[in-house]
Short mmCIF file of C-alpha atoms and ligand atoms in Angstrom, two decimals:
data_model
loop_
_atom_site.label_atom_id
_atom_site.label_comp_id
_atom_site.label_asym_id
_atom_site.label_seq_id
_atom_site.Cartn_x
_atom_site.Cartn_y
_atom_site.Cartn_z
CA MET B 1 -41.29 -17.68 -16.73
CA THR B 2 -39.43 -15.07 -17.18
CA GLY B 3 -37.16 -12.86 -14.85
CA PRO B 4 -35.46 -9.93 -14.32
CA PHE B 5 -32.23 -11.68 -15.29
CA ASN B 6 -33.19 -13.68 -18.58
CA ASP B 7 -31.99 -11.59 -21.03
CA VAL B 8 -28.29 -10.54 -18.83
CA GLU B 9 -25.73 -11.86 -21.45
CA ARG B 10 -21.58 -10.92 -21.55
CA SER B 11 -21.82 -8.92 -23.47
CA ILE B 12 -19.00 -6.66 -22.58
CA PHE B 13 -16.50 -8.60 -19.98
CA THR B 14 -15.65 -12.27 -20.47
CA ALA B 15 -13.74 -11.96 -17.16
CA LYS B 16 -13.75 -8.84 -15.64
CA GLU B 17 -11.51 -10.11 -12.29
CA VAL B 18 -8.38 -9.75 -14.96
CA LEU B 19 -8.85 -6.07 -14.20
CA SER B 20 -9.32 -6.54 -10.59
CA GLU B 21 -7.14 -5.44 -7.97
CA ASP B 22 -6.38 -8.97 -6.38
CA TYR B 23 -5.86 -11.31 -10.08
CA GLN B 24 -1.54 -11.41 -10.25
CA PRO B 25 -0.54 -11.77 -13.92
CA ASP B 26 1.33 -14.61 -15.04
CA GLN B 27 3.47 -12.51 -17.00
CA ILE B 28 5.04 -8.87 -16.09
CA LEU B 29 5.57 -6.87 -18.54
CA GLU B 30 7.86 -4.30 -18.71
CA ARG B 31 10.25 -4.35 -15.73
CA ASP B 32 13.39 -6.58 -17.01
CA GLU B 33 15.86 -3.87 -15.16
CA GLU B 34 13.82 -4.56 -12.07
CA ILE B 35 13.63 -8.08 -12.15
CA ASP B 36 17.53 -7.91 -13.21
CA GLU B 37 18.45 -7.00 -9.77
CA TYR B 38 15.70 -8.55 -8.14
CA ARG B 39 17.06 -12.25 -9.25
CA HIS B 40 20.83 -10.73 -8.16
CA ALA B 41 19.50 -9.84 -4.83
CA LEU B 42 17.55 -13.51 -4.12
CA GLU B 43 20.28 -15.63 -6.03
CA ASP B 44 22.37 -16.34 -3.30
CA VAL B 45 19.51 -18.46 -1.75
CA LEU B 46 19.98 -20.98 -4.65
CA PHE B 47 23.49 -22.03 -2.98
CA GLY B 48 22.19 -21.99 0.65
CA ARG B 49 23.55 -19.33 1.58
CA THR B 50 22.52 -16.27 3.89
CA PRO B 51 19.75 -14.17 1.95
CA GLN B 52 20.48 -10.44 1.09
CA ASN B 53 18.10 -7.82 2.69
CA ILE B 54 16.27 -5.87 -0.13
CA MET B 55 14.14 -2.49 0.06
CA LEU B 56 12.21 -1.71 -2.69
CA TYR B 57 10.92 1.83 -3.00
CA GLY B 58 8.21 3.60 -5.70
CA ARG B 59 4.83 5.12 -5.78
CA ALA B 60 1.52 3.62 -5.44
CA GLY B 61 0.42 1.23 -8.35
CA LEU B 62 4.33 0.60 -9.94
CA GLY B 63 4.29 -2.91 -9.84
CA LYS B 64 6.34 -3.34 -6.32
CA THR B 65 4.11 -5.88 -5.25
CA ALA B 66 3.14 -7.79 -8.29
CA VAL B 67 6.74 -8.09 -9.54
CA THR B 68 7.61 -9.73 -5.82
CA LYS B 69 4.51 -11.88 -5.68
CA TYR B 70 5.81 -12.97 -9.16
CA MET B 71 9.76 -13.20 -7.65
CA MET B 72 8.85 -15.18 -4.56
CA ASP B 73 7.14 -17.51 -6.82
CA ALA B 74 9.95 -18.51 -9.45
CA LEU B 75 12.05 -18.43 -6.39
CA ARG B 76 10.41 -21.31 -4.52
CA ASP B 77 10.22 -23.21 -7.44
CA GLU B 78 14.06 -22.73 -8.27
CA ALA B 79 15.00 -23.40 -4.94
CA ALA B 80 12.93 -26.74 -4.94
CA LYS B 81 15.08 -27.90 -8.01
CA ARG B 82 18.48 -27.02 -6.08
CA PRO B 83 20.05 -29.99 -4.63
CA ASP B 84 22.30 -26.56 -2.70
CA ALA B 85 19.43 -24.23 -1.71
CA ASP B 86 17.59 -25.10 1.95
CA GLU B 87 13.99 -25.40 2.32
CA LEU B 88 12.81 -21.86 1.34
CA PHE B 89 9.53 -20.58 3.29
CA VAL B 90 7.81 -16.94 2.15
CA HIS B 91 6.26 -15.16 4.01
CA GLU B 92 4.14 -12.58 3.00
CA LEU B 93 2.60 -9.31 5.13
CA ASN B 94 0.77 -6.36 4.32
CA CYS B 95 1.45 -4.06 7.14
CA ASN B 96 -1.35 -1.59 6.50
CA GLY B 97 -3.20 -0.78 9.83
CA GLN B 98 -0.49 -3.15 11.68
CA THR B 99 2.38 -2.83 14.24
CA VAL B 100 5.24 -5.23 14.92
CA TYR B 101 3.75 -7.08 17.81
CA SER B 102 1.02 -7.72 15.25
CA VAL B 103 2.82 -8.67 12.38
CA VAL B 104 5.51 -10.55 14.17
CA ARG B 105 2.51 -12.38 15.60
CA THR B 106 1.15 -13.07 12.57
CA LEU B 107 4.37 -14.42 11.81
CA VAL B 108 4.81 -16.81 14.87
CA ASN B 109 1.07 -18.18 13.96
CA GLU B 110 2.10 -19.23 10.63
CA LEU B 111 4.99 -20.53 11.65
CA LEU B 112 2.82 -22.50 14.40
CA PRO B 113 2.64 -26.49 14.11
CA GLU B 114 -1.31 -27.32 13.17
CA GLY B 115 -3.29 -27.70 16.50
CA ALA B 116 -0.83 -25.59 18.69
CA SER B 117 -2.57 -22.38 20.66
CA GLU B 118 -2.05 -19.35 18.17
CA PHE B 119 0.05 -16.68 19.68
CA PRO B 120 -1.87 -13.94 22.64
CA LYS B 121 -3.08 -10.92 21.01
CA ARG B 122 -2.77 -8.84 24.11
CA GLY B 123 -0.72 -9.27 26.98
CA LEU B 124 3.01 -10.45 25.79
CA SER B 125 5.14 -8.01 24.67
CA THR B 126 7.30 -7.38 21.37
CA ALA B 127 10.19 -9.14 22.50
CA ASP B 128 8.33 -11.88 23.93
CA ALA B 129 6.79 -12.08 20.08
CA PHE B 130 10.22 -11.93 19.03
CA GLU B 131 11.76 -14.90 20.73
CA GLU B 132 8.47 -16.80 20.21
CA LEU B 133 9.31 -16.11 16.31
CA TYR B 134 12.74 -17.19 16.73
CA ALA B 135 11.79 -20.27 18.41
CA GLN B 136 9.24 -21.02 15.42
CA PHE B 137 12.30 -20.51 12.73
CA ASP B 138 14.73 -22.90 14.51
CA ARG B 139 12.36 -25.83 14.54
CA ARG B 140 11.23 -25.14 11.15
CA GLY B 141 14.78 -24.52 9.84
CA GLY B 142 15.22 -23.14 6.20
CA THR B 143 15.28 -20.31 4.51
CA HIS B 144 12.86 -17.38 5.50
CA PHE B 145 11.93 -14.59 3.25
CA VAL B 146 9.61 -12.55 5.24
CA VAL B 147 8.17 -9.79 2.90
CA PHE B 148 6.96 -6.48 4.42
CA ASP B 149 4.41 -5.06 1.95
CA GLU B 150 4.22 -1.36 2.71
CA ILE B 151 5.93 -1.53 5.42
CA ASP B 152 6.01 2.47 5.66
CA HIS B 153 3.18 2.01 7.49
CA LEU B 154 4.84 0.50 10.67
CA ASP B 155 4.95 3.01 14.19
CA ASP B 156 8.27 0.83 15.18
CA VAL B 157 10.02 0.12 12.12
CA ASP B 158 13.20 0.24 14.13
CA THR B 159 12.67 -2.00 16.13
CA LEU B 160 11.78 -4.66 13.54
CA LEU B 161 14.52 -3.91 11.01
CA TYR B 162 16.84 -3.87 13.82
CA GLU B 163 16.32 -6.70 15.06
CA LEU B 164 15.29 -9.35 12.26
CA PRO B 165 18.11 -8.96 9.94
CA ARG B 166 20.45 -9.50 12.78
CA ALA B 167 18.57 -12.33 14.05
CA ARG B 168 21.58 -15.07 13.13
CA SER B 169 24.38 -13.16 13.40
CA ILE B 170 23.85 -12.24 17.37
CA GLY B 171 22.90 -15.62 18.08
CA HIS B 172 18.93 -15.64 18.48
CA ILE B 173 18.82 -18.22 15.22
CA THR B 174 21.57 -21.19 14.92
CA ASN B 175 19.25 -23.72 12.61
CA SER B 176 17.65 -21.42 9.88
CA LYS B 177 18.39 -18.37 8.32
CA VAL B 178 16.30 -15.43 7.31
CA GLY B 179 15.61 -12.30 4.65
CA VAL B 180 13.87 -9.39 4.89
CA ILE B 181 12.17 -7.76 2.28
CA GLY B 182 10.49 -4.50 2.71
CA ILE B 183 8.37 -2.35 0.33
CA SER B 184 7.97 1.17 0.80
CA ASN B 185 5.43 3.43 -1.45
CA ASN B 186 7.57 6.41 -0.02
CA TYR B 187 10.85 6.96 -1.03
CA THR B 188 12.15 8.65 2.18
CA PHE B 189 11.74 5.81 4.17
CA ARG B 190 15.45 4.87 4.54
CA GLN B 191 15.95 8.75 5.82
CA GLY B 192 13.73 7.94 8.80
CA LEU B 193 15.11 5.09 10.31
CA SER B 194 17.85 5.15 12.80
CA PRO B 195 21.42 5.75 12.41
CA LYS B 196 22.55 2.08 13.92
CA VAL B 197 19.44 0.44 11.97
CA LYS B 198 20.56 2.38 8.87
CA ASP B 199 24.38 1.12 9.58
CA THR B 200 23.44 -2.75 10.20
CA LEU B 201 21.17 -3.28 7.64
CA MET B 202 23.07 -3.52 4.72
CA GLU B 203 20.47 -3.88 2.05
CA ALA B 204 19.98 -4.12 -1.84
CA GLU B 205 17.41 -1.10 -3.14
CA ILE B 206 15.06 -1.74 -6.30
CA SER B 207 13.48 1.33 -7.26
CA PHE B 208 10.32 1.13 -9.73
CA SER B 209 9.99 4.50 -11.95
CA PRO B 210 6.27 5.95 -13.32
CA TYR B 211 5.65 3.63 -16.09
CA ASP B 212 5.16 5.92 -19.55
CA ALA B 213 2.04 5.54 -21.92
CA SER B 214 3.94 2.75 -24.47
CA GLU B 215 4.55 0.94 -21.22
CA LEU B 216 1.02 1.23 -19.93
CA ARG B 217 -0.34 0.02 -23.06
CA ALA B 218 1.54 -3.18 -23.08
CA ILE B 219 0.56 -4.00 -19.52
CA LEU B 220 -2.82 -3.18 -20.54
CA ALA B 221 -2.96 -4.53 -24.32
CA ASP B 222 -1.98 -8.24 -21.92
CA ARG B 223 -5.53 -8.09 -20.20
CA VAL B 224 -7.69 -6.43 -22.74
CA ASP B 225 -7.77 -10.23 -24.92
CA ARG B 226 -9.04 -11.64 -21.38
CA ALA B 227 -10.88 -9.25 -20.07
CA PHE B 228 -13.50 -8.54 -22.94
CA VAL B 229 -15.38 -10.31 -25.00
CA ASP B 230 -13.39 -10.60 -28.56
CA GLY B 231 -13.15 -6.91 -30.25
CA VAL B 232 -15.25 -5.08 -27.65
CA CYS B 233 -12.39 -3.28 -26.14
CA ASP B 234 -11.14 -0.14 -29.04
CA ASP B 235 -7.35 0.53 -29.58
CA SER B 236 -8.62 4.03 -28.45
CA ALA B 237 -9.84 3.06 -25.34
CA VAL B 238 -6.77 1.58 -24.34
CA ALA B 239 -4.43 4.30 -25.70
CA ARG B 240 -6.49 6.54 -23.88
CA ALA B 241 -6.71 4.70 -20.30
CA ALA B 242 -2.56 4.29 -20.80
CA ALA B 243 -2.23 8.03 -21.47
CA ILE B 244 -4.26 9.29 -18.67
CA ALA B 245 -2.28 7.43 -15.81
CA ALA B 246 1.20 8.20 -17.46
CA LYS B 247 0.41 12.03 -17.47
CA ASP B 248 -1.12 11.18 -13.58
CA ARG B 249 2.46 9.92 -12.23
CA GLY B 250 2.47 6.07 -14.56
CA ASN B 251 0.00 4.18 -11.91
CA ALA B 252 -0.58 0.85 -13.62
CA ARG B 253 -3.23 -0.07 -11.01
CA GLN B 254 -5.27 3.62 -12.51
CA ALA B 255 -4.25 2.21 -15.71
CA ILE B 256 -6.15 -0.86 -14.72
CA ASP B 257 -8.89 0.80 -13.31
CA LEU B 258 -9.59 3.26 -15.69
CA LEU B 259 -10.51 0.79 -18.47
CA ARG B 260 -11.95 -1.53 -16.11
CA VAL B 261 -14.73 1.29 -15.21
CA GLY B 262 -14.93 2.35 -19.13
CA GLY B 263 -16.39 -1.03 -19.81
CA GLU B 264 -18.25 -1.05 -16.59
CA VAL B 265 -19.70 2.97 -18.50
CA ALA B 266 -20.16 1.57 -21.33
CA LYS B 267 -22.24 -1.55 -20.57
CA LYS B 268 -24.87 0.61 -18.19
CA ARG B 269 -25.10 2.93 -21.39
CA GLY B 270 -26.05 0.15 -23.11
CA ASP B 271 -23.18 0.32 -25.56
CA ASP B 272 -21.77 -2.44 -27.21
CA GLY B 273 -17.87 -1.84 -27.61
CA VAL B 274 -15.55 0.44 -25.32
CA ASN B 275 -14.19 3.37 -26.33
CA ASP B 276 -11.89 6.83 -25.31
CA SER B 277 -15.56 8.44 -24.04
CA HIS B 278 -15.66 5.94 -21.89
CA ILE B 279 -12.94 6.15 -20.84
CA VAL B 280 -12.73 9.84 -20.29
CA GLU B 281 -16.25 9.14 -18.22
CA ALA B 282 -14.88 7.02 -15.93
CA GLN B 283 -11.81 9.45 -15.15
CA ASP B 284 -14.21 10.94 -12.51
CA LEU B 285 -15.25 7.81 -11.41
CA VAL B 286 -11.38 6.32 -10.44
CA GLN B 287 -10.71 9.33 -8.76
CA ARG B 288 -13.14 9.16 -6.88
CA GLY B 289 -12.41 6.03 -5.60
CA ARG B 290 -8.97 5.97 -5.45
CA LEU B 291 -9.35 8.60 -3.15
CA ARG B 292 -12.14 7.00 -1.04
CA ASN B 293 -9.81 4.09 -0.18
CA ARG B 294 -6.88 6.24 0.98
CA ILE B 295 -9.01 8.14 2.72
CA ARG B 296 -10.60 5.15 4.84
CA ASP B 297 -6.54 4.15 4.83
CA GLN B 298 -6.54 6.37 7.28
CA THR B 299 -6.73 6.31 11.55
CA GLN B 300 -9.85 7.48 12.67
CA HIS B 301 -8.76 11.25 14.00
CA ALA B 302 -6.57 11.51 10.83
CA GLN B 303 -10.07 10.65 8.97
CA LEU B 304 -12.06 13.27 11.44
CA LEU B 305 -9.21 15.92 11.02
CA LEU B 306 -9.95 15.74 7.05
CA GLU B 307 -13.27 16.38 7.87
CA THR B 308 -12.59 19.34 9.84
CA LEU B 309 -10.35 21.07 7.49
CA ALA B 310 -13.49 20.02 4.69
CA TYR B 311 -15.53 22.11 5.76
CA LEU B 312 -12.98 25.02 7.18
CA GLU B 313 -12.19 25.10 3.41
CA GLY B 314 -16.28 25.12 2.29
CA ARG B 315 -16.43 28.31 4.35
CA GLY B 316 -13.55 29.96 3.29
CA GLU B 317 -11.78 29.35 6.68
CA THR B 318 -8.60 28.45 5.29
CA PRO B 319 -5.75 28.27 5.56
CA ALA B 320 -5.80 27.66 9.61
CA ARG B 321 -3.91 27.16 12.10
CA SER B 322 -3.70 23.89 14.72
CA LYS B 323 -5.43 25.70 17.34
CA THR B 324 -8.46 27.25 15.42
CA ILE B 325 -8.36 22.82 13.70
CA LYS B 326 -8.41 21.88 17.08
CA THR B 327 -11.53 23.55 17.98
CA ARG B 328 -13.60 22.81 15.33
CA TYR B 329 -11.74 19.15 15.87
CA GLU B 330 -13.31 18.54 18.83
CA ARG B 331 -16.94 19.66 17.40
CA VAL B 332 -16.84 17.19 14.64
CA ALA B 333 -15.18 14.40 16.83
CA ASP B 334 -18.42 15.14 19.43
CA SER B 335 -20.90 14.86 16.54
CA HIS B 336 -19.80 11.60 16.03
CA ALA B 337 -19.30 10.39 19.19
CA VAL B 338 -15.85 9.89 19.33
CA ASP B 339 -13.45 11.08 22.12
CA PRO B 340 -11.18 13.80 20.37
CA LEU B 341 -7.34 13.38 21.05
CA THR B 342 -6.94 16.17 23.73
CA THR B 343 -3.40 17.34 23.18
CA LEU B 344 -2.21 19.88 20.43
CA LYS B 345 0.48 18.42 19.20
CA SER B 346 -0.78 14.91 18.77
CA ILE B 347 -3.13 16.87 16.09
CA GLN B 348 0.03 18.75 15.04
CA ASN B 349 1.52 15.20 14.17
CA HIS B 350 -1.75 14.42 12.05
CA LEU B 351 -1.40 17.39 10.68
CA SER B 352 1.69 16.66 9.80
CA ASP B 353 1.38 13.37 8.04
CA LEU B 354 -1.67 14.30 6.32
CA HIS B 355 0.35 16.95 4.59
CA MET B 356 3.08 14.22 4.20
CA LEU B 357 0.70 12.33 2.14
CA GLY B 358 -0.61 14.70 -0.17
CA PHE B 359 -4.07 15.43 1.46
CA LEU B 360 -3.16 18.81 3.16
CA GLN B 361 -1.34 21.93 2.25
CA ARG B 362 0.99 23.82 4.41
CA THR B 363 1.87 27.09 4.63
CA ASP B 364 5.34 28.06 6.83
CA ARG B 365 4.39 30.99 8.73
CA ASN B 366 7.70 33.40 10.09
CA ARG B 367 6.56 36.16 12.21
CA GLY B 368 10.22 37.63 12.41
CA GLU B 369 11.70 37.24 15.39
CA SER B 370 9.26 37.64 18.44
CA GLY B 371 6.51 36.15 17.08
CA GLY B 372 7.88 32.45 15.99
CA ARG B 373 6.99 30.46 13.64
CA TYR B 374 4.25 27.95 12.65
CA TYR B 375 2.00 25.90 10.00
CA GLU B 376 -1.03 27.11 8.70
CA TYR B 377 -3.24 24.00 6.99
CA GLY B 378 -5.80 23.69 4.35
CA LEU B 379 -7.25 21.32 2.27
CA ASP B 380 -5.06 19.52 -1.09
CA LEU B 381 -8.51 18.24 -2.38
CA ASP B 382 -11.77 18.79 -3.02
CA PRO B 383 -13.47 19.60 0.24
CA GLU B 384 -16.91 18.49 -1.34
CA ILE B 385 -15.57 14.72 -2.34
CA VAL B 386 -14.10 15.02 1.05
CA LEU B 387 -17.42 15.53 2.85
CA ASP B 388 -19.13 13.11 0.49
CA ILE B 389 -16.54 10.39 0.97
CA ARG B 390 -17.02 10.98 4.61
CA ASP B 391 -20.34 10.76 4.90
CA GLU B 392 -20.40 7.74 3.28
CA ILE B 393 -17.51 5.98 5.43
CA GLU B 394 -19.49 6.62 8.45
CA THR B 395 -22.91 5.03 6.89
CA GLU B 396 -20.89 1.99 6.02
CA ARG B 397 -19.59 1.86 9.74
CA ASP B 398 -23.30 2.46 10.71
CA ARG B 399 -24.72 -0.68 9.27
N1 ADP X 1 4.78 -4.97 -14.78
C1 ADP X 1 4.01 -5.26 -14.99
N2 ADP X 1 3.11 -6.15 -15.47
C2 ADP X 1 1.93 -6.92 -15.62
N3 ADP X 1 0.68 -6.02 -14.59
C3 ADP X 1 1.64 -5.22 -13.80
C4 ADP X 1 2.76 -4.75 -13.88
N4 ADP X 1 3.02 -3.70 -12.93
C5 ADP X 1 1.82 -3.55 -12.41
N5 ADP X 1 1.06 -4.34 -12.52
C6 ADP X 1 -0.55 -4.44 -11.98
O1 ADP X 1 -0.84 -2.98 -11.88
C7 ADP X 1 -1.28 -3.13 -10.45
C8 ADP X 1 -0.98 -2.05 -9.48
O2 ADP X 1 0.03 -3.10 -9.00
P1 ADP X 1 0.80 -3.62 -7.84
O3 ADP X 1 1.96 -4.76 -8.05
O4 ADP X 1 -0.43 -3.46 -6.83
O5 ADP X 1 2.18 -1.85 -7.43
P2 ADP X 1 2.33 -1.25 -6.07
O6 ADP X 1 2.47 -2.67 -5.31
O7 ADP X 1 3.63 -1.09 -6.99
O8 ADP X 1 1.76 -0.23 -5.55
C9 ADP X 1 -1.87 -4.82 -9.88
O9 ADP X 1 -3.01 -5.32 -10.62
C10 ADP X 1 -0.62 -5.01 -10.68
O10 ADP X 1 -1.01 -6.66 -11.51
MG1 MG X 2 1.56 -2.65 -3.62
#
């Protein structure tokens, strides 16, 4: 019997997952300095000393998460061999879309004995959650590293970073030790912390710089061998993907995406190899995909504001003041049957965040002594693409 899948063969990819977001490479390339700094910051643990707190900075796609996973695995292996080291626990958490309460709750649940009922989602305070966390740390003993990935997404990060690193010195825990690792895409993260947190944290800082084209080529070459059928991926494809990503902020995730999508383009066209022309065609698709993810990461109201700005932009009504935007936003919210935010201040806060994240352009208007100062906003993206993406997200929601 012949069916629609009969003639499907491995033509381009042998292991496409090697080019996927959650694939963890066994080898980290081109990050020797960062790994060295990391090792220095972590090595106390091997001698049973109190761990250092560590903050990692660098834009998206520079290997912060991958290097951290690699270091934590290596540290766990090494600690197990060292007689002086305490038992080591590593807790890796992503803070995107979380609150301090929810991340502490997740930690507590990871530590609870088997069969114990979970820490409640609602009804208790953050202080209660911390208290339970300390009890569980001490019940388990050992050294606990807590990795807060994308920590800049947390609302009340001051509380977290004031509490946890001092837990032992102020006697909340006595039978265990804790080290905090924070990962931020945002270099200004530290500036935003309260003075008392800045004074007490005493963290080691490791910053990740953008990859250049030759470093990206090395990272890609390592994956090409495993991801593609032998000889299918041309050197020109690797070079082009590396060059495009190097020019646009040196992002390894983008370089890998280009290669994967370039392979898909070649496959769709029925070509038997991947070369630079496929990568060029992949560029637009990857860009849209990235933007879609970034928009999807925003809260509902931030997304509605982006949609509002896209309308205004399309009608030539930007730059616009927050008051104008608010009126228009209320209609957009209404069209999606969402209760709009009511205060101008909350709208302004969202606009300011969206500007910080690179979605919006902002112009500072100063009307002299009498008029005061205000901001006007425009969209820093293609409005049609934003509206398309919003449509897609809403359609998914309705399904
Ligand atoms: N030095 C490297 N060697 C191998 N793969 C890397 C390296 N740096 C980044 N990657 C890969 O690039 C992608 C993005 O890296 P990631 O660690 O998620 O970046 P970040 O956390 O800084 O946003 C991941 O797929 C990761 O495996
Ligand atoms: Mg990351």
